[in-house]
Amino acid sequence: MSPVSPAESDLRSEHAQHPAQYPGHPAYADHSEHADHPEYAEYVGYAEYAPEPQHAEGAPRRHRAHAIDAAPREPGSAGAKGVLLPALIVLVIGSIFVSVYLAAFHAPQPHRLPVAVVGSSQALGQVESALDTAQPGGFDVQGYPDQAGARAALAHRDVYAAYITTGATPELLYAGANGTGVTATVTGAFGAVAKAGGQQLTAQDVLPSSSGDTRGLSVFYAAFGVILAGFMFGTTTYQLAPRLEYRWRMLSLLTFGALGGVMVAVVAGHAFHALPGPFVGIAGVVALMAIAAGGATMALMRLLGPAGVSLSSVVLLILGNASSGGILPADYLPGWLYPLHAILPVGVGVRTIQGLAYFDHDGLAVGITVLTVWVVVCAVVLYLRDVWSVQARRS
């Protein structure tokens, strides 16, 4: 054990004479070899008595006021703010969550959901009129000359159902991979059309969801988890490593995204068989989603401070997931929420993953482009905030 320093000796003497004023701490009994370092004293919570450098041997040590000597603050507006503000912020965010999800899903109805009709122009007009009467503005009816073209449109998600009128009885082709909500909508609507004509409808699922995703919701839950993880990464990286250099923080973000993409592809795709499709493609898209969400949270925090955390939770976790199309296609969303599905990371990511899994790469090019733009913009914002602005202040 190293010799006791003069500063430590003074501190121990004062501790012995006034034990009530100096709470005991093992740092002063068992770690004397470190006690004469100011950094150590500050680390263990005794910065008030961190030894000062001795410029001359035997120079007296200046006493620093202990926290216990300070008079308590008088209660006032600061106390009320501390009590009310956290509750108000959380209640506002919770109210937004409830309002957005109820507005989107309490009674979802399609808005110009594209469907195909194969048959004569007369049949097309009759079906369109019947659908518009039953549900005004609910469907966008498109005519196709043959069943092959309608099947191709269904496979590329250009339409969500195809009503075939050329046979002895009407037939409905649909993609179960779009989810049970869409299936219920199209079978109910076209079943009513066939019944009105005195016929029995035959329905066929030409593109069912995987055996591990019977309700078609796995992509929503996977995307929700990815965005939540990105949000948590963005909020914790500056807490755990506030002075980390920009390049290393970006490396940490990329590492998080890559590992998150692999994890989701393994768990959802292979462990639960819920997301069919190319492993590398799904892992890559998920990684881009995670990086975009983490980068957006970091950028908002650096621009707005604590308010950025609340804003990112509203934008990414509430508006983003509600408009993602993972529960129901974007064609079911209210008009004010609809545009977000093509802008926010989770919406374009969900469509891209669904395209990779079922719909012949539908939305792949657009999704990668939008997600890449998010990543680049966030990286530039963080560079300007963490590097360029610091250098500018120093110059």
Coordinates of C-alpha atoms in Angstrom, one line a residue:
M1 CA 0.0 0.0 0.0
S2 CA 1.3 3.4 -0.9
P3 CA 2.1 6.0 1.9
V4 CA -0.7 8.2 3.1
S5 CA -0.7 11.6 1.5
P6 CA -0.9 14.8 3.6
A7 CA -4.3 15.7 2.2
E8 CA -5.6 12.2 3.1
S9 CA -4.2 12.5 6.6
D10 CA -6.0 15.8 7.1
L11 CA -9.2 14.4 5.8
R12 CA -9.0 11.3 8.1
S13 CA -8.3 13.6 11.1
E14 CA -11.3 15.7 10.4
H15 CA -13.4 12.5 9.9
A16 CA -12.2 11.2 13.3
Q17 CA -13.0 14.5 15.0
H18 CA -16.4 15.1 13.3
P19 CA -17.8 11.7 12.3
A20 CA -21.4 13.0 12.0
Q21 CA -20.3 15.5 9.4
Y22 CA -18.4 13.0 7.2
P23 CA -20.4 9.9 6.3
G24 CA -18.3 6.8 6.2
H25 CA -17.2 5.4 2.9
P26 CA -15.0 2.5 2.2
A27 CA -13.0 4.7 -0.2
Y28 CA -11.3 6.3 2.9
A29 CA -10.6 3.0 4.7
D30 CA -9.7 0.5 2.0
H31 CA -8.4 2.5 -1.0
S32 CA -5.8 4.9 0.4
E33 CA -3.6 4.4 -2.6
H34 CA -6.2 6.2 -4.7
A35 CA -7.6 8.7 -2.2
D36 CA -5.2 11.5 -3.0
H37 CA -6.5 11.6 -6.6
P38 CA -9.2 14.2 -7.3
E39 CA -10.7 12.1 -10.0
Y40 CA -11.2 9.2 -7.6
A41 CA -12.8 11.4 -4.9
E42 CA -15.2 12.8 -7.4
Y43 CA -16.0 9.3 -8.8
V44 CA -17.0 8.0 -5.3
G45 CA -19.1 11.0 -4.6
Y46 CA -16.7 13.0 -2.3
A47 CA -15.7 15.7 -4.8
E48 CA -16.1 18.3 -2.1
Y49 CA -13.1 16.9 -0.3
A50 CA -11.0 16.0 -3.4
P51 CA -7.4 16.8 -2.4
E52 CA -5.9 19.9 -4.0
P53 CA -2.4 19.9 -5.4
Q54 CA 0.3 20.8 -2.8
H55 CA 2.3 23.6 -4.3
A56 CA 4.5 23.8 -1.2
E57 CA 5.2 21.1 1.3
G58 CA 3.1 21.6 4.4
A59 CA 0.9 24.2 2.8
P60 CA -2.6 24.3 4.5
R61 CA -5.4 22.6 2.7
R62 CA -8.4 24.8 1.9
H63 CA -11.7 23.4 3.3
R64 CA -14.5 23.0 0.8
A65 CA -18.1 23.3 1.9
H66 CA -19.8 20.0 2.2
A67 CA -23.2 19.5 0.6
I68 CA -24.7 19.0 4.0
D69 CA -23.7 22.6 5.0
A70 CA -25.8 24.1 2.2
A71 CA -29.3 25.4 3.0
P72 CA -32.1 23.6 1.3
R73 CA -33.8 25.3 -1.6
E74 CA -37.1 26.9 -0.9
P75 CA -40.0 25.1 -2.7
G76 CA -41.4 27.1 -5.6
S77 CA -41.9 27.0 -9.3
A78 CA -38.9 24.7 -9.8
G79 CA -40.5 22.2 -7.5
A80 CA -43.9 22.4 -9.2
K81 CA -42.2 22.1 -12.6
G82 CA -40.5 19.0 -11.4
V83 CA -43.7 17.5 -10.2
L84 CA -46.0 18.3 -13.1
L85 CA -43.9 18.5 -16.2
P86 CA -42.9 14.8 -16.4
A87 CA -46.5 13.8 -15.9
L88 CA -47.8 16.2 -18.5
I89 CA -45.2 15.2 -21.1
V90 CA -46.0 11.5 -20.7
L91 CA -49.8 12.1 -20.7
V92 CA -49.5 14.1 -23.9
I93 CA -47.5 11.4 -25.6
G94 CA -50.0 8.7 -24.3
S95 CA -52.9 10.8 -25.6
I96 CA -51.3 11.1 -29.0
F97 CA -50.8 7.3 -29.1
V98 CA -54.4 6.5 -28.2
S99 CA -55.8 9.1 -30.6
V100 CA -53.6 8.1 -33.5
Y101 CA -54.3 4.4 -33.2
L102 CA -58.0 4.8 -32.6
A103 CA -58.3 7.2 -35.5
A104 CA -56.5 4.6 -37.8
F105 CA -57.9 1.3 -36.6
H106 CA -61.1 1.7 -34.5
A107 CA -63.3 1.2 -37.6
P108 CA -60.9 0.8 -40.6
Q109 CA -62.4 1.2 -44.1
P110 CA -60.6 1.0 -47.5
H111 CA -60.1 4.2 -49.4
R112 CA -59.9 3.5 -53.2
L113 CA -58.4 0.0 -52.6
P114 CA -57.2 -1.2 -56.1
V115 CA -59.0 -4.3 -57.3
A116 CA -59.2 -6.0 -60.7
V117 CA -62.2 -7.1 -62.7
V118 CA -61.8 -9.6 -65.6
G119 CA -64.7 -9.6 -68.0
S120 CA -66.6 -7.4 -70.4
S121 CA -67.0 -3.7 -70.1
Q122 CA -70.6 -4.3 -69.1
A123 CA -69.5 -6.6 -66.3
L124 CA -66.9 -4.0 -65.2
G125 CA -69.5 -1.3 -65.0
Q126 CA -71.9 -3.5 -63.0
V127 CA -69.3 -4.5 -60.5
E128 CA -68.0 -1.0 -60.1
S129 CA -71.5 0.4 -59.5
A130 CA -72.4 -2.3 -57.0
L131 CA -69.2 -1.7 -55.0
D132 CA -69.6 2.0 -55.0
T133 CA -73.2 1.7 -53.8
A134 CA -72.2 -0.6 -51.0
Q135 CA -69.1 1.3 -50.0
P136 CA -68.7 4.7 -51.7
G137 CA -65.1 5.5 -52.5
G138 CA -63.9 2.2 -51.0
F139 CA -62.5 0.6 -54.2
D140 CA -60.6 1.6 -57.3
V141 CA -61.9 -0.9 -59.9
Q142 CA -59.6 -1.6 -62.7
G143 CA -60.4 -3.7 -65.8
Y144 CA -58.1 -6.5 -67.0
P145 CA -58.6 -8.4 -70.3
D146 CA -57.7 -11.8 -68.9
Q147 CA -57.1 -13.8 -65.8
A148 CA -53.3 -14.1 -66.4
G149 CA -52.9 -10.3 -66.3
A150 CA -55.0 -10.0 -63.1
R151 CA -52.9 -12.7 -61.4
A152 CA -49.7 -10.9 -62.3
A153 CA -51.1 -7.6 -60.9
L154 CA -52.1 -9.5 -57.7
A155 CA -48.6 -11.0 -57.4
H156 CA -47.0 -7.5 -57.8
R157 CA -49.5 -6.0 -55.4
D158 CA -50.8 -3.6 -58.0
V159 CA -54.3 -4.9 -57.0
Y160 CA -55.5 -6.6 -53.8
A161 CA -58.1 -8.8 -55.4
A162 CA -59.2 -10.0 -58.8
Y163 CA -62.9 -10.7 -59.6
I164 CA -63.2 -13.1 -62.5
T165 CA -66.6 -12.9 -64.4
T166 CA -65.7 -15.0 -67.5
G167 CA -66.5 -18.4 -66.0
A168 CA -69.8 -20.1 -65.2
T169 CA -69.7 -18.7 -61.7
P170 CA -67.8 -15.6 -60.4
E171 CA -64.4 -16.3 -58.9
L172 CA -62.4 -14.1 -56.5
L173 CA -58.6 -14.3 -56.4
Y174 CA -56.9 -12.7 -53.4
A175 CA -53.6 -12.7 -51.6
G176 CA -53.8 -13.9 -48.0
A177 CA -50.3 -12.5 -47.5
N178 CA -52.0 -9.0 -47.3
G179 CA -53.5 -10.0 -44.0
T180 CA -56.8 -11.1 -42.6
G181 CA -58.2 -7.6 -42.7
V182 CA -57.9 -7.3 -46.5
T183 CA -59.2 -10.8 -47.0
A184 CA -62.3 -10.0 -44.9
T185 CA -62.8 -6.8 -46.9
V186 CA -62.6 -8.3 -50.4
T187 CA -64.4 -11.5 -49.7
G188 CA -67.2 -9.6 -48.0
A189 CA -67.5 -7.0 -50.7
F190 CA -67.4 -9.3 -53.7
G191 CA -69.5 -11.9 -52.0
A192 CA -72.2 -9.3 -51.8
V193 CA -71.8 -8.5 -55.5
A194 CA -72.1 -12.1 -56.5
K195 CA -75.1 -12.6 -54.2
A196 CA -76.8 -9.6 -55.7
G197 CA -76.5 -11.3 -59.1
G198 CA -78.0 -14.5 -57.8
Q199 CA -74.7 -16.4 -57.9
Q200 CA -72.4 -18.1 -55.4
L201 CA -68.8 -16.7 -55.1
T202 CA -65.8 -19.0 -55.2
A203 CA -62.7 -17.5 -53.5
Q204 CA -59.2 -18.7 -53.9
D205 CA -56.1 -17.6 -52.0
V206 CA -53.4 -17.5 -54.7
L207 CA -50.7 -16.0 -52.4
P208 CA -51.1 -17.2 -48.8
S209 CA -49.1 -16.0 -45.9
S210 CA -46.4 -18.3 -44.5
S211 CA -47.3 -21.1 -42.1
G212 CA -45.6 -19.2 -39.3
D213 CA -47.6 -16.0 -39.9
T214 CA -51.3 -17.1 -40.2
R215 CA -52.7 -13.5 -39.5
G216 CA -50.1 -11.6 -41.6
L217 CA -49.0 -9.5 -38.6
S218 CA -45.4 -10.7 -38.1
V219 CA -43.9 -7.9 -40.3
F220 CA -45.6 -5.3 -38.1
Y221 CA -44.3 -6.7 -34.9
A222 CA -40.8 -7.2 -36.3
A223 CA -40.8 -3.6 -37.6
F224 CA -42.2 -2.2 -34.3
G225 CA -39.4 -4.0 -32.5
V226 CA -36.7 -2.6 -34.9
I227 CA -37.9 1.0 -34.6
L228 CA -38.2 0.7 -30.8
A229 CA -34.7 -0.7 -30.6
G230 CA -33.5 2.2 -32.9
F231 CA -35.2 4.7 -30.6
M232 CA -33.6 3.2 -27.5
F233 CA -30.2 3.1 -29.1
G234 CA -30.5 6.8 -30.1
T235 CA -31.4 7.8 -26.5
T236 CA -28.8 5.7 -24.7
T237 CA -25.7 6.2 -26.9
Y238 CA -25.2 9.8 -25.6
Q239 CA -26.0 8.8 -22.0
L240 CA -23.5 5.9 -21.9
A241 CA -20.8 7.5 -24.0
P242 CA -21.4 11.3 -24.1
R243 CA -17.8 12.1 -25.3
L244 CA -17.5 9.4 -27.9
E245 CA -15.9 10.7 -31.1
Y246 CA -18.2 11.1 -34.1
R247 CA -16.6 8.4 -36.2
W248 CA -16.8 5.8 -33.4
R249 CA -20.4 6.8 -32.7
M250 CA -21.3 6.2 -36.3
L251 CA -19.5 2.9 -36.2
S252 CA -21.5 2.0 -33.1
L253 CA -24.7 2.9 -35.0
L254 CA -23.8 0.8 -38.0
T255 CA -22.8 -2.1 -35.8
F256 CA -26.2 -1.9 -34.1
G257 CA -28.0 -1.9 -37.4
A258 CA -26.1 -4.8 -38.9
L259 CA -26.5 -7.0 -35.8
G260 CA -30.2 -6.0 -35.6
G261 CA -30.8 -7.0 -39.2
V262 CA -29.2 -10.4 -38.8
M263 CA -31.1 -11.0 -35.5
V264 CA -34.5 -10.2 -37.0
A265 CA -33.9 -12.2 -40.1
V266 CA -32.8 -15.2 -38.0
V267 CA -35.6 -15.0 -35.4
A268 CA -38.5 -14.0 -37.7
G269 CA -37.4 -15.8 -40.8
H270 CA -35.8 -19.0 -39.5
A271 CA -36.9 -19.6 -35.9
F272 CA -40.6 -18.8 -36.4
H273 CA -40.8 -19.1 -40.2
A274 CA -42.9 -15.9 -40.2
L275 CA -41.0 -13.9 -42.9
P276 CA -40.1 -15.9 -46.0
G277 CA -37.7 -14.3 -48.4
P278 CA -34.0 -13.9 -49.0
F279 CA -32.0 -13.8 -45.8
V280 CA -29.6 -11.2 -46.9
G281 CA -32.3 -9.0 -48.4
I282 CA -34.5 -8.9 -45.3
A283 CA -31.5 -8.5 -43.0
G284 CA -30.2 -5.6 -45.1
V285 CA -33.6 -3.8 -45.1
V286 CA -34.0 -4.3 -41.4
A287 CA -30.5 -2.9 -40.8
L288 CA -31.3 0.2 -42.8
M289 CA -34.5 0.7 -40.8
A290 CA -32.7 0.3 -37.5
I291 CA -29.9 2.7 -38.5
A292 CA -32.5 5.3 -39.8
A293 CA -34.5 5.1 -36.6
G294 CA -31.4 5.3 -34.4
G295 CA -29.9 8.1 -36.4
A296 CA -33.2 10.1 -36.5
T297 CA -33.5 9.9 -32.7
M298 CA -29.9 11.0 -32.2
A299 CA -30.3 13.9 -34.6
L300 CA -33.4 15.1 -33.0
M301 CA -31.8 14.9 -29.5
R302 CA -28.8 16.8 -30.7
L303 CA -30.9 19.5 -32.3
L304 CA -33.7 19.9 -29.7
G305 CA -32.2 18.5 -26.5
P306 CA -34.6 16.6 -24.2
A307 CA -37.6 17.6 -26.3
G308 CA -36.0 15.6 -29.2
V309 CA -36.6 12.4 -27.3
S310 CA -40.3 13.1 -26.9
L311 CA -40.6 14.2 -30.6
S312 CA -38.8 11.1 -31.9
S313 CA -41.1 8.9 -29.8
V314 CA -44.1 10.5 -31.4
V315 CA -42.8 10.5 -35.0
L316 CA -41.1 7.1 -35.0
L317 CA -43.0 5.0 -32.5
I318 CA -46.5 6.4 -32.8
L319 CA -47.0 8.0 -36.2
G320 CA -44.5 5.7 -37.9
N321 CA -45.8 2.4 -36.7
A322 CA -49.5 3.4 -37.1
S323 CA -48.9 4.4 -40.7
S324 CA -46.6 1.5 -41.5
G325 CA -49.1 -0.7 -43.3
G326 CA -48.1 -3.6 -41.2
I327 CA -51.6 -4.0 -39.7
L328 CA -53.6 -2.9 -42.7
P329 CA -52.4 -1.5 -46.1
A330 CA -52.0 2.2 -46.3
D331 CA -55.2 2.4 -48.4
Y332 CA -57.1 2.0 -45.1
L333 CA -55.5 4.9 -43.3
P334 CA -57.2 8.3 -42.8
G335 CA -56.2 10.9 -45.3
W336 CA -54.1 12.9 -42.9
L337 CA -52.1 9.8 -41.9
Y338 CA -51.7 8.3 -45.4
P339 CA -48.8 10.3 -46.7
L340 CA -46.5 9.3 -43.8
H341 CA -46.3 5.6 -44.9
A342 CA -44.2 6.6 -47.9
I343 CA -41.9 8.9 -45.9
L344 CA -41.1 7.5 -42.5
P345 CA -38.6 4.7 -42.2
V346 CA -41.0 2.1 -40.8
G347 CA -43.6 2.5 -43.5
V348 CA -41.2 2.1 -46.5
G349 CA -39.4 -0.7 -44.6
V350 CA -42.5 -2.7 -44.0
R351 CA -43.6 -2.5 -47.7
T352 CA -40.1 -3.5 -48.8
I353 CA -40.0 -6.5 -46.4
Q354 CA -43.4 -7.6 -47.6
G355 CA -42.3 -7.2 -51.2
L356 CA -39.2 -9.4 -50.5
A357 CA -41.3 -12.0 -48.7
Y358 CA -44.3 -12.3 -51.0
F359 CA -44.8 -9.7 -53.7
D360 CA -42.0 -10.0 -56.2
H361 CA -39.8 -7.3 -54.7
D362 CA -42.6 -4.7 -54.6
G363 CA -41.3 -1.4 -53.2
L364 CA -37.7 -2.6 -53.0
A365 CA -36.0 0.2 -55.0
V366 CA -38.1 3.0 -53.4
G367 CA -37.6 1.6 -49.9
I368 CA -33.8 1.4 -50.2
T369 CA -33.7 4.9 -51.6
V370 CA -35.8 6.4 -48.9
L371 CA -34.0 4.6 -46.0
T372 CA -30.6 5.6 -47.4
V373 CA -31.7 9.2 -47.6
W374 CA -32.7 9.0 -43.9
V375 CA -29.4 7.6 -42.9
V376 CA -27.3 10.1 -44.9
V377 CA -29.3 13.1 -43.7
C378 CA -29.0 12.0 -40.1
A379 CA -25.3 11.4 -40.4
V380 CA -24.8 14.9 -41.9
V381 CA -26.9 16.5 -39.1
L382 CA -24.9 14.7 -36.4
Y383 CA -21.6 15.7 -38.1
L384 CA -22.6 19.3 -38.2
R385 CA -23.7 19.2 -34.6
D386 CA -21.0 17.1 -33.0
V387 CA -17.9 18.0 -35.1
W388 CA -18.3 21.1 -37.3
S389 CA -20.0 23.3 -34.7
V390 CA -17.4 22.3 -32.0
Q391 CA -14.6 23.2 -34.4
A392 CA -16.2 26.4 -35.3
R393 CA -16.5 27.5 -31.7
R394 CA -12.9 26.7 -31.0
S395 CA -11.6 28.7 -34.0

